[in-house]
Amino acid sequence: MSLDPEDWSAVQVLGRRMVDDMIDYQRTVRERPAWRPMPADAKARLMESMPLQGAPLEDVYEAFLRDVATYPTGNIHPRFWGWVMGTGSVTGMLAEMLAAGMNAHVAGYDQSASVVERQVLDWLKESLGFPQTASGVLVSGGTAANLNGLLAARAAKAGWDIREEGLHAGPPLTVYGSSETHGWAAKACDTMGMGRKAFRKVPVDANFRIDLGACRAMMEADLAAGFRPIAIIGNAGTVNTAAIDDLHGVRALADAFDLWFHVDGAFGSLAAWSPSRDLVAGQELADSIAFDLHKWGYMPYEVGVALTRDGDAQLKAFGPVQGSAAYLKSSEKGISVQTTYFADRGLQLSRGFRALKVWFSMKEQGMTRLGEAIQANIDQAKYLGKLVEARPELELLAPVSLNAVCFRYRAAGLSPSALNDLNIEILAQLQVRGVAVPSQTILSDRFAIRVCITNHRSELTDFDALVDGVIAIGGELTTGAKAH
Ligand SMILES: *Cc1c(COP(=O)(O)O)cnc(C)c1O
């Protein structure tokens, strides 16, 4: 029984409307609030019972327009700077549609999609100064890419055949990274069966960079206690403040202990595409590197990249241990003629054509223009930092690094906890009123409004509006408080 449309030309008309609508949706995003809460009736309409009988495509599309498209996270909006979320692009959207139309299965095989993925991986290696002989695979995002790197590290550095024998056949393994490292690291250690404590949180300096002396001392203590260190993580842009570790220093320390050097460059690695590339110098010396394209690459969700310097490292971590399964054998001729499967470089077997949006974006936008957009975000962070410093009502809570600004509203005579509560409310009001969407973090017990700019739609005036909004709301809340 075919699921194809009965009336192909009617679907063509509707499909064109969908494309037009979604291009308009992006074109007019600035006219809508950065975010709005989802009303209860819209939620209730989505929580309907399982549809046994189908409905006309037009009706489903109308429901989408009414209840789905209207209440997004907001990350395509020019004033969205929360967490580290990307804006995507029109080009990327269209490429996603084309990829879905082809519906390629990209475990490997002799097909265009595999060639395109290999090609974009080669471009990406070149863009970071990574050797062309490196191994790579596109994955769902930074968490998956970082896990890929850590599994490669473990296969290479455990010191026994851990894939065959398991964890219990050797000493407990440990991994090091700064206390500012993203939560993926402890989660990966947990996922890998080593336990969250296997991730050793190394203290940071005043600029939130890893303290290498402390790292060395922790590794020596662990070695003396019978642990086996396998890897050090260097951050190219931490999630809180976009701090960049001394990557050359991490490389040297890893070499001194014969450890794997993994870089988490989820967003920061892509500074290498911009004129500010020196900020992340040293990342190209890593044994593995993980970064996202759906954040600062401005490509639609989901796409992350896992690279290993050693061209065999991913195969050694994910490939067949004792010959591949019979149903995945390469053949002399035909569709299975390709010998290296992407499925042998990571966890996924069935894989989609993520590479197409990467290929479209890189070709249509070009690396120079993408790098200029990244540079614009770096310049905007500096601009916002200056605005904050210029206003007595505001205070920076961390040095402006790369594309992140952490600050707060200050008011005389408030206790530390009252000041935190005030800033929590200011942030909520910014979001609820649709002014802008920063997110939050805590730095030395101080609640920070955190702006992380990975947005090609933001303009300098958007940051003026943010600062004005924070000061207006802060003033409103403090005078309100005094009136009581
Ligand atoms: C976002 C982020 C991650 C996780 O990446 P996902 O794509 O969200 O899985 C890891 N590290 C840093 C520094 C990040 O900003």
Short mmCIF file of C-alpha atoms and ligand atoms in Angstrom, two decimals:
data_model
loop_
_atom_site.label_atom_id
_atom_site.label_comp_id
_atom_site.label_asym_id
_atom_site.label_seq_id
_atom_site.Cartn_x
_atom_site.Cartn_y
_atom_site.Cartn_z
CA MET A 1 0.00 0.00 0.00
CA SER A 2 1.63 3.23 -1.13
CA LEU A 3 1.89 6.26 1.16
CA ASP A 4 2.49 8.52 -1.81
CA PRO A 5 -0.03 11.33 -2.42
CA GLU A 6 -3.10 10.57 -4.50
CA ASP A 7 -2.95 14.00 -6.06
CA TRP A 8 0.68 14.87 -6.71
CA SER A 9 -0.04 18.28 -8.17
CA ALA A 10 -2.05 19.35 -5.10
CA VAL A 11 0.92 18.40 -2.92
CA GLN A 12 3.19 20.42 -5.15
CA VAL A 13 1.02 23.49 -4.60
CA LEU A 14 0.93 22.97 -0.85
CA GLY A 15 4.64 22.15 -0.73
CA ARG A 16 5.49 25.41 -2.49
CA ARG A 17 3.36 27.25 0.03
CA MET A 18 5.26 25.57 2.87
CA VAL A 19 8.58 26.64 1.39
CA ASP A 20 7.33 30.20 0.88
CA ASP A 21 5.92 30.32 4.40
CA MET A 22 9.11 29.12 6.03
CA ILE A 23 11.28 31.51 4.06
CA ASP A 24 8.94 34.31 5.18
CA TYR A 25 9.08 32.96 8.71
CA GLN A 26 12.82 33.56 8.76
CA ARG A 27 12.62 36.86 6.86
CA THR A 28 10.15 38.35 9.36
CA VAL A 29 11.50 36.81 12.58
CA ARG A 30 12.62 40.20 13.93
CA GLU A 31 8.98 41.37 13.96
CA ARG A 32 8.05 38.71 16.50
CA PRO A 33 9.05 38.54 20.17
CA ALA A 34 12.33 36.73 20.91
CA TRP A 35 10.24 34.23 22.84
CA ARG A 36 6.68 33.90 24.06
CA PRO A 37 5.18 31.43 26.51
CA MET A 38 3.05 28.71 25.00
CA PRO A 39 -0.63 29.13 25.95
CA ALA A 40 -2.45 26.26 27.61
CA ASP A 41 -4.96 25.83 24.76
CA ALA A 42 -2.21 25.36 22.19
CA LYS A 43 -0.54 22.76 24.42
CA ALA A 44 -3.88 21.03 24.97
CA ARG A 45 -4.54 20.82 21.22
CA LEU A 46 -1.17 19.10 20.72
CA MET A 47 -1.89 16.59 23.48
CA GLU A 48 -4.57 14.83 21.47
CA SER A 49 -5.13 11.10 21.29
CA MET A 50 -3.23 8.95 18.82
CA PRO A 51 -4.62 9.50 15.31
CA LEU A 52 -5.89 6.22 13.88
CA GLN A 53 -7.38 7.82 10.81
CA GLY A 54 -5.35 10.28 8.80
CA ALA A 55 -6.34 13.84 7.96
CA PRO A 56 -5.72 15.94 4.85
CA LEU A 57 -2.19 17.33 4.65
CA GLU A 58 -3.60 20.90 4.54
CA ASP A 59 -5.26 20.35 7.93
CA VAL A 60 -2.09 19.00 9.49
CA TYR A 61 -0.20 21.94 8.08
CA GLU A 62 -2.75 24.40 9.50
CA ALA A 63 -2.29 22.78 12.93
CA PHE A 64 1.46 23.19 12.50
CA LEU A 65 1.13 26.88 11.67
CA ARG A 66 -1.26 27.52 14.56
CA ASP A 67 0.24 25.47 17.39
CA VAL A 68 3.80 24.56 16.46
CA ALA A 69 5.47 27.25 14.35
CA THR A 70 4.09 29.99 16.60
CA TYR A 71 5.88 28.91 19.78
CA PRO A 72 9.54 28.24 19.01
CA THR A 73 12.49 28.34 21.43
CA GLY A 74 13.38 31.61 19.74
CA ASN A 75 16.94 30.79 18.75
CA ILE A 76 16.47 31.97 15.18
CA HIS A 77 15.62 35.45 16.54
CA PRO A 78 18.24 38.23 16.38
CA ARG A 79 17.98 38.84 20.14
CA PHE A 80 18.40 35.26 21.27
CA TRP A 81 21.72 34.69 23.04
CA GLY A 82 20.79 32.03 25.58
CA TRP A 83 22.88 28.92 26.30
CA VAL A 84 24.79 28.27 23.09
CA MET A 85 22.15 27.99 20.42
CA GLY A 86 22.54 28.51 16.73
CA THR A 87 20.33 30.43 14.34
CA GLY A 88 20.55 28.10 11.36
CA SER A 89 19.98 29.63 7.93
CA VAL A 90 17.63 29.64 4.98
CA THR A 91 20.25 27.78 2.95
CA GLY A 92 20.53 25.14 5.63
CA MET A 93 16.77 24.77 5.81
CA LEU A 94 16.45 24.16 2.09
CA ALA A 95 19.32 21.68 2.17
CA GLU A 96 17.55 19.77 4.95
CA MET A 97 14.51 19.45 2.74
CA LEU A 98 16.59 18.21 -0.19
CA ALA A 99 18.41 15.71 2.02
CA ALA A 100 15.11 14.43 3.37
CA GLY A 101 13.85 14.08 -0.18
CA MET A 102 16.81 11.89 -1.09
CA ASN A 103 16.56 10.10 2.26
CA ALA A 104 20.04 8.69 1.77
CA HIS A 105 21.33 6.10 4.23
CA VAL A 106 24.88 7.16 4.92
CA ALA A 107 26.48 4.27 6.82
CA GLY A 108 28.89 4.16 3.89
CA TYR A 109 28.32 2.64 0.44
CA ASP A 110 29.31 3.84 -3.01
CA GLN A 111 27.00 6.85 -3.30
CA SER A 112 27.13 10.62 -3.64
CA ALA A 113 26.18 11.26 -0.01
CA SER A 114 29.29 9.44 1.25
CA VAL A 115 31.50 11.39 -1.13
CA VAL A 116 29.90 14.65 0.02
CA GLU A 117 30.43 13.75 3.68
CA ARG A 118 34.07 12.84 3.09
CA GLN A 119 34.53 16.10 1.21
CA VAL A 120 33.00 18.36 3.86
CA LEU A 121 35.08 16.57 6.49
CA ASP A 122 38.21 17.35 4.47
CA TRP A 123 37.17 21.01 4.23
CA LEU A 124 36.50 21.11 7.95
CA LYS A 125 39.92 19.61 8.73
CA GLU A 126 41.54 22.21 6.52
CA SER A 127 39.53 25.01 8.15
CA LEU A 128 41.00 24.13 11.56
CA GLY A 129 44.50 23.32 10.37
CA PHE A 130 43.98 19.64 11.11
CA PRO A 131 45.89 17.15 8.92
CA GLN A 132 44.05 15.81 5.87
CA THR A 133 44.97 12.29 7.01
CA ALA A 134 42.74 12.71 10.08
CA SER A 135 39.63 10.57 10.51
CA GLY A 136 36.22 12.16 10.90
CA VAL A 137 32.52 11.66 11.12
CA LEU A 138 29.46 13.89 11.39
CA VAL A 139 27.37 13.21 14.48
CA SER A 140 24.31 14.65 16.21
CA GLY A 141 26.15 17.35 18.16
CA GLY A 142 28.87 18.31 20.59
CA THR A 143 27.99 15.77 23.26
CA ALA A 144 28.13 12.92 20.75
CA ALA A 145 31.31 14.29 19.15
CA ASN A 146 33.05 14.65 22.50
CA LEU A 147 32.02 11.13 23.52
CA ASN A 148 33.41 9.90 20.21
CA GLY A 149 36.74 11.58 21.03
CA LEU A 150 36.88 10.17 24.54
CA LEU A 151 36.13 6.65 23.30
CA ALA A 152 38.96 7.01 20.79
CA ALA A 153 41.20 8.20 23.64
CA ARG A 154 40.27 5.22 25.77
CA ALA A 155 40.83 2.66 23.02
CA ALA A 156 44.25 4.20 22.36
CA LYS A 157 45.46 4.84 25.92
CA ALA A 158 43.88 2.31 28.29
CA GLY A 159 46.86 0.00 27.84
CA TRP A 160 44.89 -3.19 27.32
CA ASP A 161 42.28 -4.39 24.87
CA ILE A 162 39.48 -2.63 26.65
CA ARG A 163 36.95 -3.13 23.87
CA GLU A 164 37.31 -6.90 24.10
CA GLU A 165 38.08 -7.34 27.80
CA GLY A 166 36.10 -4.53 29.39
CA LEU A 167 36.90 -2.08 32.15
CA HIS A 168 37.55 -4.60 34.89
CA ALA A 169 40.64 -6.00 33.15
CA GLY A 170 42.80 -3.05 34.19
CA PRO A 171 43.20 -0.19 36.66
CA PRO A 172 40.52 2.51 36.97
CA LEU A 173 40.84 5.15 34.26
CA THR A 174 40.73 8.91 34.77
CA VAL A 175 40.21 11.95 32.54
CA TYR A 176 41.16 15.57 33.35
CA GLY A 177 39.63 18.86 32.40
CA SER A 178 38.93 22.19 34.01
CA SER A 179 36.05 22.65 36.42
CA GLU A 180 34.51 24.85 33.69
CA THR A 181 34.29 21.91 31.29
CA HIS A 182 30.76 21.32 30.00
CA GLY A 183 28.64 18.60 31.65
CA TRP A 184 29.22 16.26 28.71
CA ALA A 185 32.54 15.14 30.26
CA ALA A 186 31.11 13.60 33.43
CA LYS A 187 28.18 12.24 31.40
CA ALA A 188 30.60 10.60 28.95
CA CYS A 189 32.60 9.01 31.78
CA ASP A 190 29.32 7.69 33.18
CA THR A 191 28.20 6.41 29.77
CA MET A 192 31.57 4.72 29.32
CA GLY A 193 31.08 2.82 32.58
CA MET A 194 33.95 4.61 34.33
CA GLY A 195 31.68 6.59 36.61
CA ARG A 196 31.26 10.34 36.79
CA LYS A 197 34.09 10.63 39.33
CA ALA A 198 36.54 9.44 36.69
CA PHE A 199 36.27 12.97 35.32
CA ARG A 200 38.69 14.97 37.47
CA LYS A 201 37.71 18.62 37.72
CA VAL A 202 40.86 20.71 37.70
CA PRO A 203 40.68 24.20 39.28
CA VAL A 204 40.79 27.29 37.07
CA ASP A 205 42.62 30.61 37.23
CA ALA A 206 41.02 34.06 37.44
CA ASN A 207 40.24 33.90 33.71
CA PHE A 208 38.46 30.53 34.06
CA ARG A 209 41.30 28.67 32.32
CA ILE A 210 42.63 25.32 33.47
CA ASP A 211 45.38 25.48 36.12
CA LEU A 212 47.98 23.22 34.54
CA GLY A 213 50.10 22.98 37.68
CA ALA A 214 47.09 21.71 39.60
CA CYS A 215 46.32 19.29 36.78
CA ARG A 216 49.83 17.85 36.95
CA ALA A 217 49.58 17.45 40.72
CA MET A 218 46.22 15.69 40.43
CA MET A 219 47.56 13.29 37.81
CA GLU A 220 50.62 12.48 39.92
CA ALA A 221 48.45 11.83 42.96
CA ASP A 222 46.14 9.60 40.90
CA LEU A 223 49.08 7.64 39.45
CA ALA A 224 50.49 7.11 42.94
CA ALA A 225 47.06 5.86 44.05
CA GLY A 226 46.82 3.30 41.24
CA PHE A 227 44.62 5.12 38.77
CA ARG A 228 45.49 5.30 35.08
CA PRO A 229 45.07 8.76 33.51
CA ILE A 230 44.18 8.52 29.82
CA ALA A 231 43.28 11.98 28.56
CA ILE A 232 43.27 15.71 29.22
CA ILE A 233 40.51 17.87 27.82
CA GLY A 234 41.35 21.36 26.57
CA ASN A 235 38.46 23.79 26.22
CA ALA A 236 38.32 26.04 23.19
CA GLY A 237 35.49 28.14 24.57
CA THR A 238 33.89 27.06 27.86
CA VAL A 239 30.15 27.08 28.15
CA ASN A 240 30.03 29.63 30.99
CA THR A 241 32.41 32.36 29.88
CA ALA A 242 33.92 31.17 26.56
CA ALA A 243 37.31 30.86 28.25
CA ILE A 244 40.00 29.24 26.13
CA ASP A 245 42.50 27.03 27.91
CA ASP A 246 46.23 27.25 27.21
CA LEU A 247 45.99 24.64 24.48
CA HIS A 248 49.74 24.48 23.82
CA GLY A 249 50.24 23.98 27.55
CA VAL A 250 47.67 21.16 27.62
CA ARG A 251 49.40 19.50 24.67
CA ALA A 252 52.77 19.65 26.47
CA LEU A 253 51.32 18.27 29.70
CA ALA A 254 49.57 15.45 27.84
CA ASP A 255 52.85 14.58 26.10
CA ALA A 256 54.75 14.58 29.40
CA PHE A 257 52.39 11.88 30.70
CA ASP A 258 51.80 10.12 27.35
CA LEU A 259 48.10 11.03 27.43
CA TRP A 260 45.54 11.82 24.78
CA PHE A 261 44.75 15.51 24.23
CA HIS A 262 41.10 16.08 23.42
CA VAL A 263 39.69 19.50 22.54
CA ASP A 264 36.10 20.44 23.27
CA GLY A 265 35.60 23.25 20.80
CA ALA A 266 31.82 22.95 20.61
CA PHE A 267 31.45 26.54 19.47
CA GLY A 268 34.87 28.12 20.08
CA SER A 269 36.76 26.00 17.57
CA LEU A 270 35.05 27.87 14.78
CA ALA A 271 36.86 31.06 15.76
CA ALA A 272 39.48 29.46 13.50
CA TRP A 273 37.30 30.45 10.54
CA SER A 274 37.50 34.14 11.49
CA PRO A 275 40.28 36.73 11.55
CA SER A 276 40.47 36.06 15.32
CA ARG A 277 41.78 32.55 14.67
CA ASP A 278 44.86 33.05 16.86
CA LEU A 279 42.59 32.92 19.93
CA VAL A 280 42.19 29.16 19.47
CA ALA A 281 45.71 28.41 18.27
CA GLY A 282 46.88 25.04 19.52
CA GLN A 283 43.59 23.22 18.95
CA GLU A 284 45.06 21.82 15.74
CA LEU A 285 47.58 19.91 17.90
CA ALA A 286 44.86 17.81 19.54
CA ASP A 287 44.56 14.05 19.17
CA SER A 288 40.83 14.55 18.83
CA ILE A 289 38.57 17.53 18.49
CA ALA A 290 34.83 17.88 18.80
CA PHE A 291 32.80 20.83 17.57
CA ASP A 292 29.33 21.77 16.49
CA LEU A 293 28.16 23.25 13.24
CA HIS A 294 24.66 23.86 14.59
CA LYS A 295 25.95 26.54 16.96
CA TRP A 296 28.53 28.92 15.52
CA GLY A 297 28.49 27.35 12.06
CA TYR A 298 24.95 28.74 11.70
CA MET A 299 23.70 25.43 10.31
CA PRO A 300 20.38 23.88 11.34
CA TYR A 301 20.17 21.26 14.08
CA GLU A 302 21.60 18.67 14.33
CA VAL A 303 25.20 18.45 13.27
CA GLY A 304 28.45 18.04 15.17
CA VAL A 305 31.89 16.93 14.05
CA ALA A 306 34.29 14.41 15.59
CA LEU A 307 37.85 14.32 14.25
CA THR A 308 40.86 12.26 15.34
CA ARG A 309 44.38 13.14 14.26
CA ASP A 310 45.36 9.48 13.82
CA GLY A 311 43.48 8.34 10.72
CA ASP A 312 42.85 4.91 12.30
CA ALA A 313 41.84 6.04 15.78
CA GLN A 314 38.09 6.07 15.16
CA LEU A 315 38.21 2.73 13.41
CA LYS A 316 40.16 1.31 16.37
CA ALA A 317 37.50 2.63 18.75
CA PHE A 318 34.35 1.76 16.81
CA GLY A 319 35.25 -0.63 14.01
CA PRO A 320 34.74 -4.35 14.00
CA VAL A 321 36.91 -6.09 16.60
CA GLN A 322 37.07 -9.48 14.92
CA GLY A 323 35.99 -8.98 11.34
CA SER A 324 32.82 -7.19 10.40
CA ALA A 325 29.39 -8.70 10.64
CA ALA A 326 28.52 -10.74 7.56
CA TYR A 327 25.71 -8.38 6.59
CA LEU A 328 28.12 -5.41 6.53
CA LYS A 329 30.90 -6.96 4.44
CA SER A 330 32.42 -4.84 1.70
CA SER A 331 32.21 -6.35 -1.75
CA GLU A 332 34.42 -6.20 -4.84
CA LYS A 333 31.70 -4.62 -6.92
CA GLY A 334 28.34 -3.01 -6.42
CA ILE A 335 26.97 -0.71 -3.76
CA SER A 336 29.11 -2.07 -0.90
CA VAL A 337 32.40 -1.52 -2.66
CA GLN A 338 33.52 1.08 -0.16
CA THR A 339 35.68 -0.40 2.60
CA THR A 340 35.53 2.25 5.34
CA TYR A 341 32.09 2.77 6.71
CA PHE A 342 31.18 5.93 8.63
CA ALA A 343 29.37 3.43 10.81
CA ASP A 344 32.85 2.19 11.86
CA ARG A 345 33.88 5.66 13.02
CA GLY A 346 31.11 6.24 15.53
CA LEU A 347 28.12 4.78 17.33
CA GLN A 348 25.48 5.16 14.66
CA LEU A 349 24.85 2.60 11.95
CA SER A 350 21.83 4.04 10.15
CA ARG A 351 22.81 7.64 9.52
CA GLY A 352 21.17 10.46 7.60
CA PHE A 353 22.58 12.90 5.08
CA ARG A 354 23.69 15.58 7.58
CA ALA A 355 26.53 16.45 5.26
CA LEU A 356 24.26 18.06 2.68
CA LYS A 357 23.43 21.14 4.77
CA VAL A 358 27.13 21.48 5.56
CA TRP A 359 28.01 21.25 1.87
CA PHE A 360 25.33 23.77 0.87
CA SER A 361 26.28 26.23 3.61
CA MET A 362 30.01 26.09 2.95
CA LYS A 363 29.58 26.35 -0.81
CA GLU A 364 26.90 29.03 -0.88
CA GLN A 365 28.15 31.19 1.99
CA GLY A 366 31.84 30.50 1.55
CA MET A 367 34.36 30.23 4.36
CA THR A 368 35.28 33.90 4.18
CA ARG A 369 31.74 35.09 4.76
CA LEU A 370 31.10 32.53 7.49
CA GLY A 371 34.30 33.72 9.17
CA GLU A 372 33.13 37.32 8.92
CA ALA A 373 29.84 36.44 10.62
CA ILE A 374 31.79 34.78 13.45
CA GLN A 375 34.05 37.82 13.72
CA ALA A 376 30.98 40.07 13.90
CA ASN A 377 29.77 38.10 16.93
CA ILE A 378 33.19 38.42 18.59
CA ASP A 379 33.08 42.18 17.97
CA GLN A 380 29.51 42.36 19.33
CA ALA A 381 30.64 40.70 22.57
CA LYS A 382 33.36 43.33 22.96
CA TYR A 383 30.79 46.03 22.23
CA LEU A 384 28.38 44.69 24.83
CA GLY A 385 31.23 44.41 27.34
CA LYS A 386 32.00 48.11 26.80
CA LEU A 387 28.33 49.06 27.16
CA VAL A 388 28.18 47.20 30.46
CA GLU A 389 31.35 48.86 31.72
CA ALA A 390 30.03 52.28 30.74
CA ARG A 391 26.81 51.98 32.75
CA PRO A 392 27.11 52.38 36.52
CA GLU A 393 23.97 50.24 37.01
CA LEU A 394 25.73 47.24 35.45
CA GLU A 395 28.75 45.16 36.28
CA LEU A 396 30.78 42.59 34.33
CA LEU A 397 31.20 39.30 36.21
CA ALA A 398 33.86 37.74 33.97
CA PRO A 399 36.33 39.05 31.43
CA VAL A 400 34.78 39.16 27.96
CA SER A 401 36.27 36.23 26.12
CA LEU A 402 35.49 35.37 22.51
CA ASN A 403 31.68 35.74 22.21
CA ALA A 404 30.34 35.54 25.77
CA VAL A 405 29.46 38.33 28.20
CA CYS A 406 28.42 37.65 31.82
CA PHE A 407 27.09 40.61 33.74
CA ARG A 408 24.49 41.72 36.24
CA TYR A 409 22.42 44.66 37.35
CA ARG A 410 23.57 46.14 40.61
CA ALA A 411 21.69 48.10 43.20
CA ALA A 412 23.06 49.69 46.33
CA GLY A 413 22.26 48.23 49.72
CA LEU A 414 21.20 44.75 48.63
CA SER A 415 22.63 41.60 50.22
CA PRO A 416 24.40 39.16 47.89
CA SER A 417 21.38 36.87 47.83
CA ALA A 418 18.91 39.72 47.26
CA LEU A 419 21.06 40.90 44.38
CA ASN A 420 20.98 37.40 42.93
CA ASP A 421 17.19 37.27 43.29
CA LEU A 422 16.87 40.65 41.59
CA ASN A 423 18.92 39.49 38.61
CA ILE A 424 16.98 36.23 38.39
CA GLU A 425 13.80 38.31 38.07
CA ILE A 426 15.34 40.70 35.54
CA LEU A 427 16.34 37.76 33.36
CA ALA A 428 12.86 36.23 33.61
CA GLN A 429 11.25 39.56 32.68
CA LEU A 430 13.55 39.99 29.67
CA GLN A 431 12.37 36.61 28.43
CA VAL A 432 8.68 36.89 29.31
CA ARG A 433 8.38 40.35 27.77
CA GLY A 434 10.08 39.06 24.63
CA VAL A 435 12.79 41.72 24.82
CA ALA A 436 15.68 39.30 24.44
CA VAL A 437 16.74 35.85 25.55
CA PRO A 438 20.01 35.68 27.45
CA SER A 439 20.46 32.73 29.82
CA GLN A 440 22.13 32.47 33.18
CA THR A 441 25.07 31.13 35.08
CA ILE A 442 26.58 31.38 38.54
CA LEU A 443 30.11 32.75 38.82
CA SER A 444 31.67 32.71 42.31
CA ASP A 445 28.17 32.54 43.87
CA ARG A 446 27.00 35.52 41.84
CA PHE A 447 24.06 35.11 39.49
CA ALA A 448 25.05 36.28 36.03
CA ILE A 449 22.97 37.24 33.03
CA ARG A 450 24.87 35.38 30.34
CA VAL A 451 24.93 36.39 26.69
CA CYS A 452 26.58 34.00 24.25
CA ILE A 453 26.48 35.28 20.69
CA THR A 454 26.33 32.68 17.93
CA ASN A 455 23.76 34.61 15.93
CA HIS A 456 24.24 35.94 12.40
CA ARG A 457 21.07 38.05 12.67
CA SER A 458 22.13 40.21 15.65
CA GLU A 459 23.05 43.85 15.10
CA LEU A 460 24.81 46.26 17.44
CA THR A 461 21.51 48.03 18.21
CA ASP A 462 20.17 44.74 19.59
CA PHE A 463 22.75 44.97 22.36
CA ASP A 464 21.80 48.58 23.07
CA ALA A 465 18.22 47.35 23.44
CA LEU A 466 19.33 44.59 25.82
CA VAL A 467 21.24 46.98 28.06
CA ASP A 468 18.36 49.48 28.06
CA GLY A 469 15.95 46.65 28.86
CA VAL A 470 18.01 45.37 31.78
CA ILE A 471 18.37 48.84 33.25
CA ALA A 472 14.68 49.67 32.80
CA ILE A 473 13.49 46.42 34.34
CA GLY A 474 16.06 46.64 37.13
CA GLY A 475 14.93 50.18 37.92
CA GLU A 476 11.29 49.15 37.88
CA LEU A 477 11.90 46.22 40.22
CA THR A 478 14.05 48.12 42.71
CA THR A 479 11.70 51.12 42.94
CA GLY A 480 8.81 48.66 43.26
CA ALA A 481 10.68 46.93 46.10
CA LYS A 482 11.33 50.21 47.86
CA ALA A 483 7.68 51.20 47.65
CA HIS A 484 6.68 48.19 49.77
C1 LIG B 1 26.91 22.96 23.58
C2 LIG B 1 28.18 22.48 24.15
C3 LIG B 1 28.43 21.11 24.29
C4 LIG B 1 27.40 20.07 23.95
O1 LIG B 1 27.09 20.11 22.58
P1 LIG B 1 25.63 19.66 22.06
O2 LIG B 1 25.68 19.96 20.62
O3 LIG B 1 24.65 20.52 22.80
O4 LIG B 1 25.49 18.23 22.38
C5 LIG B 1 29.68 20.73 24.77
N1 LIG B 1 30.60 21.64 25.11
C6 LIG B 1 30.40 22.98 25.01
C7 LIG B 1 31.47 23.92 25.39
C8 LIG B 1 29.17 23.43 24.53
O5 LIG B 1 28.95 24.75 24.41
#
